[in-house]
Short mmCIF file of C-alpha atoms and ligand atoms in Angstrom, two decimals:
data_model
loop_
_atom_site.label_atom_id
_atom_site.label_comp_id
_atom_site.label_asym_id
_atom_site.label_seq_id
_atom_site.Cartn_x
_atom_site.Cartn_y
_atom_site.Cartn_z
CA MET A 299 137.16 14.98 135.09
CA TRP A 300 137.76 17.00 131.86
CA ASN A 301 138.13 20.15 133.95
CA LYS A 302 140.87 18.43 135.93
CA VAL A 303 142.64 17.31 132.74
CA TYR A 304 142.35 20.86 131.38
CA ALA A 305 143.67 22.39 134.62
CA TRP A 306 146.56 19.90 134.66
CA LEU A 307 147.52 20.71 131.06
CA ASP A 308 146.96 24.46 131.55
CA GLU A 309 149.36 24.50 134.51
CA ARG A 310 152.06 23.00 132.30
CA LEU A 311 151.30 24.56 128.91
CA GLY A 312 149.70 27.92 129.85
CA PHE A 313 146.54 27.62 127.67
CA ASN A 314 144.86 30.52 129.47
CA GLY A 315 147.73 32.90 128.68
CA LEU A 316 147.63 31.80 125.03
CA TYR A 317 143.84 32.28 124.93
CA LYS A 318 144.08 35.78 126.46
CA GLY A 319 146.91 36.83 124.12
CA LEU A 320 145.42 35.46 120.89
CA LEU A 321 141.64 35.29 121.13
CA ASP A 322 140.39 37.37 124.06
CA ARG A 323 140.18 40.64 122.15
CA PRO A 324 137.37 43.11 121.46
CA GLU A 325 135.34 42.09 118.42
CA PRO A 326 136.67 44.03 115.39
CA GLU A 327 134.20 46.56 114.00
CA GLY A 328 134.65 45.55 110.41
CA ASN A 329 132.34 44.93 107.49
CA TRP A 330 132.31 42.38 104.66
CA TRP A 331 135.47 43.85 103.16
CA ASN A 332 137.32 42.77 106.32
CA THR A 333 136.49 39.13 105.66
CA LEU A 334 138.74 38.86 102.59
CA GLY A 335 141.92 38.21 104.63
CA SER A 336 140.23 35.33 106.44
CA ALA A 337 138.86 34.10 103.09
CA SER A 338 142.46 34.05 101.77
CA LEU A 339 143.51 32.07 104.84
CA PHE A 340 140.63 29.62 104.34
CA LEU A 341 141.63 29.11 100.70
CA PHE A 342 145.27 28.53 101.70
CA VAL A 343 144.20 25.80 104.15
CA MET A 344 141.83 24.26 101.60
CA GLN A 345 144.53 24.22 98.91
CA GLY A 346 146.87 22.57 101.42
CA LEU A 347 144.38 19.84 102.35
CA THR A 348 143.27 19.04 98.78
CA GLY A 349 146.93 19.22 97.66
CA ILE A 350 147.94 16.62 100.26
CA PHE A 351 145.24 14.28 98.90
CA LEU A 352 146.48 14.83 95.33
CA THR A 353 150.08 13.89 96.24
CA VAL A 354 148.83 10.42 97.22
CA TYR A 355 148.38 9.60 93.49
CA TYR A 356 150.33 12.27 91.58
CA THR A 357 153.76 11.28 90.17
CA PRO A 358 156.17 14.11 89.23
CA SER A 359 157.86 12.44 86.27
CA PRO A 360 157.38 13.23 82.55
CA ASP A 361 156.40 9.61 81.90
CA HIS A 362 153.68 9.41 84.54
CA ALA A 363 152.52 12.91 85.51
CA TYR A 364 149.75 13.21 82.90
CA ASP A 365 148.57 9.63 83.40
CA SER A 366 148.49 10.05 87.16
CA ILE A 367 146.25 13.11 86.76
CA ARG A 368 143.97 11.14 84.41
CA TYR A 369 143.86 8.35 86.95
CA ILE A 370 142.88 10.83 89.71
CA MET A 371 140.14 12.29 87.49
CA ASN A 372 138.67 9.01 86.21
CA ASP A 373 139.42 6.21 88.65
CA VAL A 374 140.02 7.54 92.15
CA ALA A 375 136.83 7.90 94.26
CA PHE A 376 136.01 11.65 94.41
CA GLY A 377 139.37 12.34 92.75
CA TRP A 378 137.66 14.61 90.19
CA MET A 379 136.15 16.60 93.04
CA ILE A 380 139.39 17.00 95.01
CA ARG A 381 141.28 18.01 91.87
CA GLY A 382 138.44 20.33 90.80
CA ILE A 383 138.51 22.11 94.15
CA HIS A 384 142.31 22.41 93.99
CA HIS A 385 142.25 23.62 90.37
CA TRP A 386 139.53 26.29 90.79
CA GLY A 387 140.65 27.11 94.34
CA ALA A 388 144.03 28.16 92.94
CA SER A 389 142.51 30.82 90.65
CA LEU A 390 140.09 31.88 93.38
CA MET A 391 142.92 32.31 95.88
CA VAL A 392 144.89 34.60 93.54
CA LEU A 393 141.71 36.62 92.95
CA VAL A 394 140.69 36.86 96.62
CA VAL A 395 144.23 37.76 97.81
CA PHE A 396 144.36 40.44 95.11
CA ILE A 397 140.97 41.95 96.07
CA HIS A 398 142.06 41.83 99.76
CA MET A 399 145.14 43.86 98.79
CA VAL A 400 143.05 46.35 96.81
CA ARG A 401 140.74 46.77 99.86
CA VAL A 402 143.75 47.42 102.12
CA PHE A 403 145.03 49.98 99.60
CA VAL A 404 141.69 51.76 99.14
CA THR A 405 141.11 52.10 102.91
CA ALA A 406 144.78 53.22 103.33
CA SER A 407 145.27 50.47 105.93
CA PHE A 408 148.94 50.15 104.89
CA LYS A 409 149.84 53.37 106.75
CA TYR A 410 151.58 53.62 110.14
CA PRO A 411 151.74 51.33 112.11
CA ARG A 412 150.80 48.68 109.48
CA GLU A 413 153.61 49.18 106.93
CA LEU A 414 155.19 45.85 107.89
CA THR A 415 151.83 44.05 107.58
CA TRP A 416 151.65 45.44 104.03
CA LEU A 417 155.24 44.43 103.18
CA VAL A 418 154.66 40.89 104.46
CA GLY A 419 151.47 40.96 102.35
CA VAL A 420 153.49 41.78 99.22
CA GLY A 421 155.54 38.64 99.94
CA LEU A 422 152.28 36.69 100.34
CA LEU A 423 150.98 37.92 96.98
CA LEU A 424 154.22 36.95 95.19
CA LEU A 425 154.24 33.52 96.85
CA THR A 426 150.58 32.94 95.95
CA VAL A 427 151.33 33.74 92.29
CA GLY A 428 154.42 31.48 92.55
CA MET A 429 152.18 28.65 93.74
CA GLY A 430 149.98 29.12 90.67
CA PHE A 431 153.00 29.24 88.34
CA THR A 432 154.63 26.08 89.73
CA GLY A 433 151.34 24.17 90.00
CA TYR A 434 150.40 24.91 86.38
CA LEU A 435 153.24 22.76 85.03
CA LEU A 436 152.43 19.67 87.10
CA PRO A 437 149.85 18.00 84.75
CA TRP A 438 152.63 18.04 82.13
CA HIS A 439 150.25 18.40 79.19
CA GLN A 440 150.99 20.51 76.11
CA GLN A 441 149.35 23.64 77.53
CA ALA A 442 151.33 23.34 80.78
CA TYR A 443 154.58 22.59 78.98
CA TRP A 444 154.38 25.55 76.59
CA ALA A 445 153.01 28.00 79.17
CA THR A 446 155.99 27.21 81.40
CA THR A 447 158.37 27.43 78.43
CA VAL A 448 157.11 30.97 77.81
CA GLY A 449 156.92 31.90 81.54
CA THR A 450 160.48 30.81 82.28
CA ARG A 451 161.70 32.55 79.11
CA ILE A 452 160.11 35.80 80.32
CA ALA A 453 161.90 35.37 83.68
CA GLY A 454 165.07 34.70 81.67
CA SER A 455 164.82 38.08 79.92
CA VAL A 456 165.91 39.95 83.09
CA PRO A 457 169.06 41.95 82.20
CA PHE A 458 172.45 40.44 83.21
CA ILE A 459 171.18 37.63 85.47
CA GLY A 460 168.39 36.40 83.15
CA ASP A 461 170.33 33.36 81.90
CA PHE A 462 171.11 32.32 85.47
CA ILE A 463 167.43 32.66 86.53
CA LEU A 464 166.31 30.62 83.51
CA LYS A 465 168.72 27.80 84.35
CA VAL A 466 167.76 27.80 88.04
CA LEU A 467 164.06 27.63 87.13
CA ARG A 468 164.45 24.94 84.46
CA GLY A 469 167.29 22.96 86.03
CA GLY A 470 169.17 23.37 82.73
CA PRO A 471 168.78 25.22 79.40
CA ASP A 472 165.54 23.38 78.47
CA LEU A 473 162.38 22.10 80.14
CA SER A 474 163.00 18.54 81.30
CA ALA A 475 162.33 15.99 84.03
CA LEU A 476 164.49 18.20 86.27
CA THR A 477 162.14 21.16 85.72
CA LEU A 478 159.10 19.09 86.67
CA GLN A 479 160.88 17.75 89.76
CA ARG A 480 161.92 21.17 91.04
CA PHE A 481 158.56 22.79 90.27
CA PHE A 482 156.92 19.97 92.24
CA SER A 483 159.31 20.45 95.15
CA ALA A 484 158.74 24.22 95.13
CA HIS A 485 154.97 23.69 94.86
CA ILE A 486 154.55 21.29 97.76
CA TRP A 487 157.43 22.19 100.13
CA ILE A 488 159.34 25.42 99.55
CA LEU A 489 156.58 27.89 98.64
CA PRO A 490 153.89 26.56 101.06
CA GLY A 491 156.50 26.56 103.86
CA LEU A 492 157.38 30.18 103.15
CA LEU A 493 153.67 31.05 102.81
CA ALA A 494 152.86 29.47 106.19
CA ALA A 495 155.72 31.37 107.85
CA LEU A 496 154.69 34.72 106.31
CA ILE A 497 151.00 34.11 107.15
CA GLY A 498 152.12 33.55 110.76
CA ALA A 499 153.97 36.88 110.73
CA HIS A 500 150.99 38.59 109.02
CA LEU A 501 148.54 37.32 111.66
CA PHE A 502 150.90 38.23 114.50
CA LEU A 503 151.05 41.83 113.21
CA ILE A 504 147.28 41.97 112.72
CA ILE A 505 146.66 40.81 116.31
CA LYS A 506 149.30 43.24 117.59
CA HIS A 507 147.90 46.33 115.83
CA GLY A 508 144.21 45.40 115.70
CA GLU A 509 141.96 46.12 112.74
CA SER A 510 142.32 49.60 111.20
CA HIS A 511 139.18 51.72 111.14
CA PHE A 512 137.77 52.56 107.74
CA PRO A 513 138.40 56.18 106.72
CA ASP A 514 135.38 58.38 107.56
CA GLU A 515 134.53 62.01 106.75
CA GLU A 516 137.00 63.34 109.36
CA ASP A 517 139.87 61.51 107.65
C1 HEM B 732 147.79 34.52 101.52
C2 HEM B 732 147.52 35.81 101.53
C3 HEM B 732 146.97 36.62 102.67
C4 HEM B 732 146.34 36.20 103.84
C5 HEM B 732 146.03 34.76 104.29
C6 HEM B 732 145.99 37.40 104.59
C7 HEM B 732 145.31 37.42 105.80
C8 HEM B 732 144.84 38.56 106.42
C9 HEM B 732 143.86 38.62 107.51
C10 HEM B 732 143.17 37.38 108.15
C11 HEM B 732 143.67 39.93 107.82
C12 HEM B 732 142.69 40.52 108.89
C13 HEM B 732 141.28 40.62 108.29
C14 HEM B 732 141.19 41.59 107.13
O1 HEM B 732 141.43 42.80 107.32
O2 HEM B 732 140.88 41.13 106.03
C15 HEM B 732 144.56 40.73 106.99
C16 HEM B 732 144.74 42.10 107.07
C17 HEM B 732 145.71 42.83 106.36
N1 HEM B 732 146.40 42.39 105.25
FE1 HEM B 732 146.42 40.46 104.57
N2 HEM B 732 146.45 38.51 103.90
C18 HEM B 732 147.04 38.09 102.73
C19 HEM B 732 147.58 38.89 101.73
C20 HEM B 732 147.81 40.27 101.85
C21 HEM B 732 148.38 41.12 100.82
C22 HEM B 732 148.74 40.65 99.40
C23 HEM B 732 148.51 42.38 101.38
C24 HEM B 732 149.07 43.64 100.75
C25 HEM B 732 150.07 43.68 99.91
C26 HEM B 732 147.99 42.32 102.73
C27 HEM B 732 147.98 43.37 103.64
C28 HEM B 732 147.22 43.41 104.80
C29 HEM B 732 147.10 44.55 105.71
C30 HEM B 732 147.88 45.90 105.60
C31 HEM B 732 146.16 44.18 106.68
C32 HEM B 732 145.65 45.05 107.86
C33 HEM B 732 144.35 45.67 107.40
C34 HEM B 732 143.65 46.47 108.47
O3 HEM B 732 144.10 46.50 109.62
O4 HEM B 732 142.63 47.07 108.10
N3 HEM B 732 147.55 41.04 102.98
N4 HEM B 732 145.24 39.88 106.14
#
């Protein structure tokens, strides 16, 4: 019966073609260093899932942000665990993505025909750091407030357009409810959306070109 359902769906959706194109490939001859890209992907998915749980209780307003985090930590069942995973997962993701990039650099895997994979990767690194930067403000405690004050001021020191960047980031000349609202929006919609799109492009290129071989004595 399931075979019939599968055949019926396959005829209309073309599962087999999708399977052949995406998964039916020779097993890559990698080593542990080749697992870091997949580890980055795993962390992205985990941050997404734990983040969705956190938005159930988190409130992005100066009056309630800190209290909502305290509520998650102290009163919500397993809230401390979900927030802990999200908190430490964020640092781990930056670290793992960075080591993945260093591995790609050391094995010269950015060379022809993988230059685009590398360029998309640069976008992924910037977006990952952007996720950390926007997420850091959300608890709205003193440390978050002042770290973001300094971070946005650094961005504002860019010649000529610095003032404009500062105002776009803060939603005005100072940190306010508007800043928290736009950091929240960037953190849960804009940046993850861009990350998902670029990860899609990254994976497409990786499947297209296959895994590079590690440089040996002949290289
Ligand atoms: C969210 C961040 C990222 C994810 C999810 C991701 C995912 C992956 C995956 C699954 C692979 C294949 C397995 C592997 O070789 O590890 C890979 C390969 C690759 N990645 Fe990334 N990556 C990310 C960030 C980056 C960054 C920051 C760069 C460089 C700036 C980069 C450049 C590359 C290149 C050039 C390859 C091909 C390597 C080869 O063929 O040997 N990636 N990535």
